[in-house]
C-alpha atoms as one frame of an Amber mdcrd trajectory, in Angstrom:
protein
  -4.708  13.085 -16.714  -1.123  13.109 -17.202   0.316   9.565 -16.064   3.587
   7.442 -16.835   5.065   4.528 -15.566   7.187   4.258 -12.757  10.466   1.988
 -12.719  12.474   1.487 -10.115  16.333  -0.208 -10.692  18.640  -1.699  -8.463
  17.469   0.537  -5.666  19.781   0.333  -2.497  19.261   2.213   0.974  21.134
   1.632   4.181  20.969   3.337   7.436  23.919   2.798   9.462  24.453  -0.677
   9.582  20.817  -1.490   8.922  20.189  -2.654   5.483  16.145  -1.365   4.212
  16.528  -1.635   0.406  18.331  -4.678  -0.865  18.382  -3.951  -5.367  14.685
  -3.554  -5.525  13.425  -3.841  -8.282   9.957  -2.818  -9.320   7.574  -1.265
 -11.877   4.421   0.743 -11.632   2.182   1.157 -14.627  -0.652   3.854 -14.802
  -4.176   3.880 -13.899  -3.976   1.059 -11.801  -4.746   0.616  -7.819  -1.915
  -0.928  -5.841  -2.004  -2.225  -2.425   1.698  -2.383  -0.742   2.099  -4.231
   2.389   4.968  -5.100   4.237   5.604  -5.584   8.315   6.869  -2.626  10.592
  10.445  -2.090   9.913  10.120  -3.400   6.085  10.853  -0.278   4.551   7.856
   0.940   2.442   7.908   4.396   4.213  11.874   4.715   3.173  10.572   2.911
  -0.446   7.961   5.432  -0.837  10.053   8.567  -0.330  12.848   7.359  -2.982
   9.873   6.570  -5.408   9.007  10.718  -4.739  12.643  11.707  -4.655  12.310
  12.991  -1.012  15.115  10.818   0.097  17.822   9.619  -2.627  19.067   5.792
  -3.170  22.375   5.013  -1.881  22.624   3.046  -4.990  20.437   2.516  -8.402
  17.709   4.937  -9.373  13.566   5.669 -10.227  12.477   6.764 -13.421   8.891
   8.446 -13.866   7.657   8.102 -17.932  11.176   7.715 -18.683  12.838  10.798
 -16.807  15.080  10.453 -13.400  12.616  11.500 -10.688  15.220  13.048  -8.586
  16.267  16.332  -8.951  13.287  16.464 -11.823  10.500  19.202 -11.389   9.488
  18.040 -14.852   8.908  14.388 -13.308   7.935  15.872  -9.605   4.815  17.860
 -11.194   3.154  14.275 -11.596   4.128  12.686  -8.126   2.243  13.296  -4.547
   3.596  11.555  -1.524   0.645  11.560   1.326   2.144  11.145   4.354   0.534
  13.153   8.018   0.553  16.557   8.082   2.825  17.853  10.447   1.181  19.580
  13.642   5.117  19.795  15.285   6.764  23.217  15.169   3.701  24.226  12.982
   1.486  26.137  15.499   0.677  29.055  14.040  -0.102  27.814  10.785  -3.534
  27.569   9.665  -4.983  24.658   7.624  -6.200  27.030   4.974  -2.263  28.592
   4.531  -1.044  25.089   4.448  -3.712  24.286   1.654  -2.891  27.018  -0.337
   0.708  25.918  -0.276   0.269  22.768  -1.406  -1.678  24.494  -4.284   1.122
  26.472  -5.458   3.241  22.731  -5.083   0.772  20.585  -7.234   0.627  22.084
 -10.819  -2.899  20.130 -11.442  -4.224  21.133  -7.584  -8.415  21.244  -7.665
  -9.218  24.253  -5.692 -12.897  22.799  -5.927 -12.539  19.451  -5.118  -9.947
  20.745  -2.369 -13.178  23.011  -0.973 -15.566  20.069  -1.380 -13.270  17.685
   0.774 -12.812  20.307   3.532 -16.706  20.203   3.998 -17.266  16.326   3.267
 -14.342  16.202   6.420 -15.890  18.972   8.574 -12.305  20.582   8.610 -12.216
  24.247   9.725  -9.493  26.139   7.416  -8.789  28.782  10.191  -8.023  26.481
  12.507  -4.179  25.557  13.053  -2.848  22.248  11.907  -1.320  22.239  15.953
  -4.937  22.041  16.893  -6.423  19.120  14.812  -6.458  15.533  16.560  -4.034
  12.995  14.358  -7.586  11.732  12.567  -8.057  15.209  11.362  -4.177  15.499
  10.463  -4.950  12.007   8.542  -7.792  14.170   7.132  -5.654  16.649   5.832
  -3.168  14.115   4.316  -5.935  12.297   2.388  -7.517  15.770   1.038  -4.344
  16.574   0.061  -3.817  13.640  -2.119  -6.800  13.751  -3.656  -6.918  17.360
  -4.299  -3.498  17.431  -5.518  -4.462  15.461  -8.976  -1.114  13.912  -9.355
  -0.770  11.381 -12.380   0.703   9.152  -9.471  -0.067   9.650  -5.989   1.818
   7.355  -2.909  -0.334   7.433   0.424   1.330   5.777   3.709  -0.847   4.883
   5.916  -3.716   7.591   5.179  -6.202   5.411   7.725  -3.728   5.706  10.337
  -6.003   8.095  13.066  -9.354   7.601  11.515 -12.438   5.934  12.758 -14.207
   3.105  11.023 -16.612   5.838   9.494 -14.296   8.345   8.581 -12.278   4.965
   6.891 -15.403   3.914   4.644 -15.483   7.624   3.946 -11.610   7.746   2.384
 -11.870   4.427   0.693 -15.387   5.408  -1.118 -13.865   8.885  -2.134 -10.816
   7.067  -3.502 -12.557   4.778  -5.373 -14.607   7.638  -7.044 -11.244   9.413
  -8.041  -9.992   6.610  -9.033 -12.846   5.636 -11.278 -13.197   9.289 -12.859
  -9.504  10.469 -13.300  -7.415   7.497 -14.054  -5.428   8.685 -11.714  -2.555
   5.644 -10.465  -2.719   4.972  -6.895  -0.139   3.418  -4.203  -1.903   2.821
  -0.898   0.700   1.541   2.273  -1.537   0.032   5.018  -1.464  -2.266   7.634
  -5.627  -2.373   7.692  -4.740  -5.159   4.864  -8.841  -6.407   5.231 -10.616
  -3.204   5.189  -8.623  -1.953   1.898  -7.811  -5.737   0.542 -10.806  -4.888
  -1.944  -9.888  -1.805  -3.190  -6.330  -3.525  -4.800  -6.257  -4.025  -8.119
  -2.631  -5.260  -7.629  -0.563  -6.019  -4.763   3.147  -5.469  -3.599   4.411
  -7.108  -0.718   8.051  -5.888   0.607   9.640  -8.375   2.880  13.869  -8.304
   4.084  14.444  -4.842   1.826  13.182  -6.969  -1.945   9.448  -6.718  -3.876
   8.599 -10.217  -2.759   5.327 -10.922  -4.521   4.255  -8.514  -7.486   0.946
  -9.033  -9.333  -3.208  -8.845  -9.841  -4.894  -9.509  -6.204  -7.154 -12.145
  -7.475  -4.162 -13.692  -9.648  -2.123 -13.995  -6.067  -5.033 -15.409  -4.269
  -5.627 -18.466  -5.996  -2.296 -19.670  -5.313  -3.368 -20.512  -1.719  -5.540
 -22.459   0.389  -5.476 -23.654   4.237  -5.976 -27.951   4.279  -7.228 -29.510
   7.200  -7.981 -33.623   8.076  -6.429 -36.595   9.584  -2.419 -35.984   9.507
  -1.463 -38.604   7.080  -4.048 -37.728   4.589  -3.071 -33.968   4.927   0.503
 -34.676   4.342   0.260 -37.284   1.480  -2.435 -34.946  -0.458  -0.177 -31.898
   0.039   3.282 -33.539  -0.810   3.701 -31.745  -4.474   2.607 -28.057  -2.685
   4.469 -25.170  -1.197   3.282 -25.374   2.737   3.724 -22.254   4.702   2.616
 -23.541   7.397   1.721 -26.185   9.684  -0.201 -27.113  13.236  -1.387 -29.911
  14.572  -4.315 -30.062  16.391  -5.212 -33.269  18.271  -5.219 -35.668  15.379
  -5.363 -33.439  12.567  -3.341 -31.116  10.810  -3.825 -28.107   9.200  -1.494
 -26.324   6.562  -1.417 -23.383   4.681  -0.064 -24.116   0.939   0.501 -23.019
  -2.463   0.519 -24.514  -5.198  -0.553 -24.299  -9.212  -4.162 -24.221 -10.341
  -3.538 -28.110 -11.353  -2.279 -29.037  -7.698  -5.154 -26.847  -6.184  -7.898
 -28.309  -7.918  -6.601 -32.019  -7.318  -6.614 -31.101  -3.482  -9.742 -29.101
  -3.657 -10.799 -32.714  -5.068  -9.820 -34.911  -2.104 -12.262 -34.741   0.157
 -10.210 -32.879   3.011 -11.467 -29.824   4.202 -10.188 -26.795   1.952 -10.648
 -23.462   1.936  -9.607 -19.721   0.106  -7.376 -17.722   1.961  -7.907 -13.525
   2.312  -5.365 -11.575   1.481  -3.807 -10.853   4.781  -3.881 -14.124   5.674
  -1.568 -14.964   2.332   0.554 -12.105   4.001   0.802 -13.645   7.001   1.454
 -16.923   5.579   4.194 -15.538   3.865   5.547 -12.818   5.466   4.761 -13.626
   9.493   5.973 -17.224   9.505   9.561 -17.926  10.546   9.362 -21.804  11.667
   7.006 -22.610   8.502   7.406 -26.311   6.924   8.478 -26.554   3.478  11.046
 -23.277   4.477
């Protein structure tokens, strides 16, 4: 499997008078399982098409094992970006003619694997893509990426339109992929604690920047909600990060960060602690705009 490392640089994108990209900065190495999360509006759809050169930067660039990804068929052969297939304006095309485009588009394309997927999805080739319900368009997108073989392949939102079968179904058939080929893997969602497992690393994009970058687990243990009587809470977290805060009756409970030192000593204090999941540590710091300690 042919993969590379992705780098973007100072990347800038405005529409209008709406700023989306503010000089991101970011770095994708191979064979490795990213999750990237961000709130409606935060730009990983407009992120994800610069990375795959199918919108260009209004300032900085990407770079795909060292060569400029746009305008690049030598750097384009390695990237797929997954998005829906379109049904619009596409009604008399069949899902087997749009398959065997995409095979002439993907140099490494697995006409097997491509055949095996259209079974394991019950998808009917002669039928037209104007015909399929958006969970079998989310099909198609998924088979697609998979079948494609790219070194690095970007999915947005590939759940989106999909039962909670059909999603056990994609995230077990990435996995296997993933496990076999090597293959490096961006996965946009807003399901964060469905696919939260499958991460290896995280991105979260927040006001157009890469605001937290790193291993899942390695993010996780930064955090923990704190609950007890008010002045204990607050004198035990005094030295943390707090997120967040509420009061409830006579106790308070707060969301913090801290070090593995600082988290220990409050795991230690007899107030009630406890792990966070990872969309609650995006929430925390993503869906908070009142939090204490901001």
């Amino acid at each position: 499997m042919n993969t590379g490392t992705m780098r973007a640089q100072g990347v800038c994108k405005s529409f209008g008078k709406k700023t989306v990209l503010r000089e991101l900065e970011l770095t994708l190495e191979p064979g490795k399982l990213y999750g990237l999360l961000g709130r409606n509006g935060a730009g990983k759809t407009t992120l994800l098409s610069i990375l795959t050169a199918q919108l260009a930067p209004d300032r900085g660039g990407v770079t795909y094992g060292g060569e400029p990804v746009w305008e690049n068929q030598a750097a384009l052969d390695h990237l797929c970006f997954a998005r829906e297939a379109p049904a619009a304006g596409q009604t008399s095309l069949r899902l087997g003619h749009y398959l065997r485009s995409a095979a002439i588009f993907y140099p490494g394309w697995d006409e097997g694997y491509a055949h095996r997927l259209l079974e394991e999805f019950c998808l009917d080739p002669s039928r037209k893509l104007s015909q399929l319900s958006r969970g079998q368009l989310s099909m198609v997108s998924v088979l697609t990426a998979l079948a494609s073989r790219a070194g690095l392949t970007l999915l947005d939102e590939p759940t989106a339109g999909l039962d909670a079968v059909a999603r056990e179904q994609f995230y077990r058939l990435l996995l296997e992929d993933f496990s076999h080929t090597g293959r490096t893997f961006v996965l946009s969602t807003h399901i964060i604690g469905e696919a939260a497992p499958l991460f290896e690393e995280v991105l979260i994009l927040n006001e157009g920047r890469i605001l937290e970058h790193g291993p899942t687990d390695a993010l996780l243990e930064q955090f923990r909600t704190v609950s007890g009587p008010a002045d204990q809470v607050e004198a035990a977290c005094g030295e943390l990060t707090v997120l967040s805060a509420q009061d409830i009756g006579r106790r308070r409970l707060y969301t913090v960060r801290g070090t593995p030192e600082q988290l220990e000593a409050l795991d230690a204090s007899g107030l009630d602690t406890a792990p966070m999941e990872l969309q609650e540590v995006f929430t925390a710091l993503c869906g908070q705009t009142d939090a204490a300690g901001r």
